[in-house]
Amino acid sequence: EAQVTQNPRYLITVTGKKLTVTCSQNMNHEYMSWYRQDPGLGLRQIYYSMNVEVTDKGDVPEGYKVSRKEKRNFPLILESPSPNQTSLYFCASSFTSITGELFFGEGSRLTVL
Amino acid sequence: AQKITQTQPGMFVQEKEAVTLDCTYDTSDPSYGLFWYKQPSSGEMIFLIYQGSYDQQNATEGRYSLNFQKARKSANLVISASQLGDSAMYFCAMREGLTSNAGNMLTFGGGTRLMVKP
């Protein structure tokens, strides 16, 4: 089954404790991306990757890191989480054409205390 | 400037009636794609419909159609014969060409919450 899998789905952590949200896709997509969703702000792109070892900042990259060492994986790293990073996070992937529909993971709800 | 604007934060529609969700976009790239996604209360993102900038006809997928007015830069979603299960957040999104400054990012609007009344 074609899917994007992200883990964990739910996480409560404390300020400053490094965490990683994993994302994996099995569709051989070149493009992968992380979004955060906050009430009233829609989905905002954090980072995206056009292919292995190619990553770029989105609209809200501050406080986040990513890596793309393999085509299927695109982890999101919060080196020192802060309460303003409490949000719902989505990983997504697609082919890189303009017709490329984004396939989303189920979302990861992160709370930073 | 906002690339995607959805001016209706929330809307009500009577069951079985049609409803139009507005979306306007801003791009100077001649090649782009427009998407609509549905997000029910369970949280997952569901792809609904796609319209390419060079497509001559408006896209349709079952009860969903996209009213594409290129000169006005609008891509409104029309849902016919609304059902209770259509109650959800709806997001309009745009993907610009690979050569644009946007670098193939897919940009979303703020969303419209649709509530279907029985």
Short mmCIF file of C-alpha atoms in Angstrom, two decimals:
data_model
loop_
_atom_site.label_atom_id
_atom_site.label_comp_id
_atom_site.label_asym_id
_atom_site.label_seq_id
_atom_site.Cartn_x
_atom_site.Cartn_y
_atom_site.Cartn_z
CA GLU A 1 0.00 0.00 0.00
CA ALA A 2 1.29 3.45 -0.99
CA GLN A 3 1.79 5.50 2.12
CA VAL A 4 3.67 8.13 4.05
CA THR A 5 4.42 7.04 7.61
CA GLN A 6 5.41 9.42 10.34
CA ASN A 7 6.25 8.73 13.96
CA PRO A 8 5.47 9.44 16.66
CA ARG A 9 1.83 10.36 16.15
CA TYR A 10 1.61 12.04 19.53
CA LEU A 11 4.37 13.41 21.72
CA ILE A 12 4.56 15.54 24.83
CA THR A 13 8.01 16.81 25.66
CA VAL A 14 9.73 19.57 27.61
CA THR A 15 11.57 22.65 26.48
CA GLY A 16 15.08 21.95 25.29
CA LYS A 17 14.86 18.18 24.96
CA LYS A 18 15.93 17.23 21.43
CA LEU A 19 13.48 15.19 19.44
CA THR A 20 13.14 13.70 15.98
CA VAL A 21 9.97 13.02 14.04
CA THR A 22 10.58 10.38 11.42
CA CYS A 23 8.96 10.27 7.99
CA SER A 24 9.16 7.51 5.42
CA GLN A 25 7.46 7.03 2.04
CA ASN A 26 7.30 3.94 -0.18
CA MET A 27 6.31 5.57 -3.47
CA ASN A 28 9.79 6.48 -4.75
CA HIS A 29 8.87 10.16 -4.65
CA GLU A 30 11.63 12.70 -5.21
CA TYR A 31 9.90 15.49 -3.32
CA MET A 32 9.33 15.41 0.44
CA SER A 33 8.19 18.15 2.73
CA TRP A 34 7.30 19.06 6.30
CA TYR A 35 4.38 21.31 7.22
CA ARG A 36 3.07 22.58 10.48
CA GLN A 37 -0.59 23.34 10.99
CA ASP A 38 -1.76 25.90 13.50
CA PRO A 39 -5.30 27.21 14.03
CA GLY A 40 -6.11 30.08 11.68
CA LEU A 41 -2.78 29.80 9.85
CA GLY A 42 -3.40 26.81 7.60
CA LEU A 43 -0.40 24.69 6.63
CA ARG A 44 2.98 26.35 6.55
CA GLN A 45 5.98 24.71 4.99
CA ILE A 46 8.99 24.17 7.23
CA TYR A 47 11.50 22.47 4.91
CA TYR A 48 11.32 20.58 1.69
CA SER A 49 13.60 18.35 -0.32
CA MET A 50 13.69 17.91 -4.08
CA ASN A 51 15.84 14.79 -3.87
CA VAL A 52 18.52 13.03 -1.86
CA GLU A 53 20.96 15.47 -0.24
CA VAL A 54 18.93 18.46 -1.55
CA THR A 55 16.99 20.39 1.06
CA ASP A 56 15.61 23.92 1.16
CA LYS A 57 13.94 26.16 3.69
CA GLY A 58 10.23 26.73 3.50
CA ASP A 59 8.33 29.58 5.10
CA VAL A 60 8.99 28.76 8.77
CA PRO A 61 12.34 26.91 9.11
CA GLU A 62 13.56 28.50 12.35
CA GLY A 63 14.15 25.97 15.10
CA TYR A 64 14.08 22.95 12.79
CA LYS A 65 16.57 20.83 10.91
CA VAL A 66 16.10 18.14 8.29
CA SER A 67 18.21 15.67 6.40
CA ARG A 68 17.66 13.57 3.28
CA LYS A 69 20.28 10.84 3.21
CA GLU A 70 17.96 8.33 1.55
CA LYS A 71 15.16 8.91 -0.90
CA ARG A 72 12.49 7.35 1.28
CA ASN A 73 13.28 9.09 4.59
CA PHE A 74 13.02 12.73 5.62
CA PRO A 75 13.28 13.20 9.39
CA LEU A 76 12.42 16.46 11.12
CA ILE A 77 14.71 17.40 14.00
CA LEU A 78 13.95 19.84 16.78
CA GLU A 79 17.31 20.42 18.45
CA SER A 80 15.94 22.49 21.33
CA PRO A 81 12.14 22.52 21.24
CA SER A 82 10.27 25.51 22.59
CA PRO A 83 6.56 25.94 23.45
CA ASN A 84 5.93 27.89 20.22
CA GLN A 85 6.70 24.68 18.33
CA THR A 86 3.63 23.04 19.81
CA SER A 87 1.71 22.16 16.67
CA LEU A 88 0.38 19.48 14.35
CA TYR A 89 3.08 18.38 11.93
CA PHE A 90 2.57 16.75 8.57
CA CYS A 91 5.09 15.03 6.37
CA ALA A 92 4.21 14.78 2.69
CA SER A 93 5.73 13.47 -0.52
CA SER A 94 5.12 13.67 -4.25
CA PHE A 95 6.71 13.55 -7.66
CA THR A 96 8.24 16.86 -8.67
CA SER A 97 6.03 17.79 -11.60
CA ILE A 98 3.45 20.54 -11.18
CA THR A 99 0.81 17.83 -11.39
CA GLY A 100 2.37 16.09 -8.43
CA GLU A 101 -0.32 15.51 -5.83
CA LEU A 102 1.02 15.56 -2.29
CA PHE A 103 0.54 12.41 -0.27
CA PHE A 104 0.34 13.18 3.42
CA GLY A 105 1.24 11.26 6.53
CA GLU A 106 -1.34 11.03 9.29
CA GLY A 107 0.16 13.88 11.27
CA SER A 108 2.17 14.16 14.48
CA ARG A 109 0.74 16.19 17.31
CA LEU A 110 3.59 17.68 19.33
CA THR A 111 3.24 19.48 22.65
CA VAL A 112 6.24 21.26 24.16
CA LEU A 113 5.82 22.18 27.82
CA ALA B 1 1.99 38.84 -0.42
CA GLN B 2 -0.18 35.80 0.14
CA LYS B 3 0.12 33.32 -2.67
CA ILE B 4 -3.14 31.55 -1.85
CA THR B 5 -6.10 33.34 -0.29
CA GLN B 6 -9.22 31.72 1.04
CA THR B 7 -11.51 34.50 2.23
CA GLN B 8 -14.17 32.36 3.91
CA PRO B 9 -13.00 31.12 7.32
CA GLY B 10 -16.27 29.25 7.82
CA MET B 11 -19.41 28.41 5.88
CA PHE B 12 -22.69 26.65 6.40
CA VAL B 13 -24.59 24.79 3.72
CA GLN B 14 -27.84 22.87 3.83
CA GLU B 15 -27.60 19.18 3.13
CA LYS B 16 -28.20 18.35 -0.56
CA GLU B 17 -27.45 21.88 -1.70
CA ALA B 18 -24.40 22.98 -3.67
CA VAL B 19 -21.68 25.14 -2.14
CA THR B 20 -18.75 27.11 -3.54
CA LEU B 21 -15.52 27.57 -1.61
CA ASP B 22 -13.44 30.48 -2.83
CA CYS B 23 -9.74 30.45 -3.63
CA THR B 24 -7.62 33.10 -5.31
CA TYR B 25 -3.94 32.76 -6.07
CA ASP B 26 -1.00 34.88 -7.04
CA THR B 27 1.78 33.80 -9.36
CA SER B 28 3.73 35.15 -12.30
CA ASP B 29 4.74 31.66 -13.41
CA PRO B 30 2.78 30.57 -16.52
CA SER B 31 3.01 26.95 -15.45
CA TYR B 32 1.36 25.94 -12.20
CA GLY B 33 -1.02 23.46 -10.65
CA LEU B 34 -3.89 24.04 -8.27
CA PHE B 35 -5.10 21.50 -5.72
CA TRP B 36 -7.89 21.14 -3.20
CA TYR B 37 -7.58 19.04 -0.07
CA LYS B 38 -10.13 18.05 2.55
CA GLN B 39 -9.28 17.66 6.22
CA PRO B 40 -12.02 15.99 8.28
CA SER B 41 -12.05 16.21 12.06
CA SER B 42 -9.92 13.06 12.22
CA GLY B 43 -7.06 15.15 10.87
CA GLU B 44 -5.88 13.39 7.73
CA MET B 45 -5.39 15.31 4.50
CA ILE B 46 -7.39 13.98 1.56
CA PHE B 47 -6.68 15.03 -2.03
CA LEU B 48 -9.84 16.06 -3.88
CA ILE B 49 -9.10 17.62 -7.25
CA TYR B 50 -6.37 19.08 -9.46
CA GLN B 51 -6.37 21.80 -12.14
CA GLY B 52 -3.39 22.60 -14.35
CA SER B 53 -2.79 26.12 -15.60
CA TYR B 54 -2.86 24.94 -19.21
CA ASP B 55 -5.92 22.76 -18.86
CA GLN B 56 -8.66 23.97 -21.18
CA GLN B 57 -11.52 22.50 -19.22
CA ASN B 58 -12.50 22.78 -15.59
CA ALA B 59 -11.57 19.72 -13.55
CA THR B 60 -14.29 17.48 -12.17
CA GLU B 61 -14.16 14.52 -9.79
CA GLY B 62 -17.54 13.11 -8.85
CA ARG B 63 -19.39 15.74 -6.81
CA TYR B 64 -16.37 18.05 -6.86
CA SER B 65 -15.66 20.52 -9.63
CA LEU B 66 -13.20 23.33 -9.90
CA ASN B 67 -14.36 26.66 -11.33
CA PHE B 68 -11.09 27.84 -12.87
CA GLN B 69 -11.00 31.46 -13.99
CA LYS B 70 -7.44 32.03 -15.08
CA ALA B 71 -7.70 35.75 -15.84
CA ARG B 72 -9.13 36.39 -12.40
CA LYS B 73 -6.67 33.98 -10.80
CA SER B 74 -9.40 32.12 -9.01
CA ALA B 75 -9.90 28.39 -8.51
CA ASN B 76 -13.11 27.91 -6.58
CA LEU B 77 -14.19 24.47 -5.42
CA VAL B 78 -17.83 23.57 -6.05
CA ILE B 79 -19.36 20.71 -4.09
CA SER B 80 -22.71 19.58 -5.44
CA ALA B 81 -25.40 17.83 -3.39
CA SER B 82 -23.67 18.38 -0.04
CA GLN B 83 -23.60 15.50 2.41
CA LEU B 84 -23.10 15.49 6.17
CA GLY B 85 -19.74 13.83 5.60
CA ASP B 86 -18.57 16.87 3.66
CA SER B 87 -18.25 18.80 6.94
CA ALA B 88 -14.51 19.46 7.17
CA MET B 89 -11.73 21.96 6.59
CA TYR B 90 -10.92 22.56 2.93
CA PHE B 91 -7.56 23.80 1.74
CA CYS B 92 -6.65 25.28 -1.61
CA ALA B 93 -3.01 24.90 -2.67
CA MET B 94 -0.76 25.88 -5.56
CA ARG B 95 2.38 24.36 -6.99
CA GLU B 96 4.47 26.52 -9.29
CA GLY B 97 6.80 25.31 -12.01
CA LEU B 98 10.19 23.81 -11.35
CA THR B 99 11.94 26.90 -12.71
CA SER B 100 10.05 29.36 -10.51
CA ASN B 101 11.51 31.02 -7.45
CA ALA B 102 9.13 28.98 -5.35
CA GLY B 103 11.20 25.93 -6.20
CA ASN B 104 8.32 23.55 -6.65
CA MET B 105 6.92 24.21 -3.19
CA LEU B 106 3.27 23.52 -2.67
CA THR B 107 1.74 26.52 -0.87
CA PHE B 108 -1.53 26.33 1.04
CA GLY B 109 -4.25 28.81 1.84
CA GLY B 110 -5.59 29.30 5.36
CA GLY B 111 -8.54 26.99 4.81
CA THR B 112 -12.33 27.16 4.95
CA ARG B 113 -14.32 25.23 7.50
CA LEU B 114 -17.48 23.88 5.90
CA MET B 115 -20.38 22.76 8.05
CA VAL B 116 -23.25 20.87 6.45
CA LYS B 117 -26.60 21.25 8.19
CA PRO B 118 -29.07 18.36 8.19
#
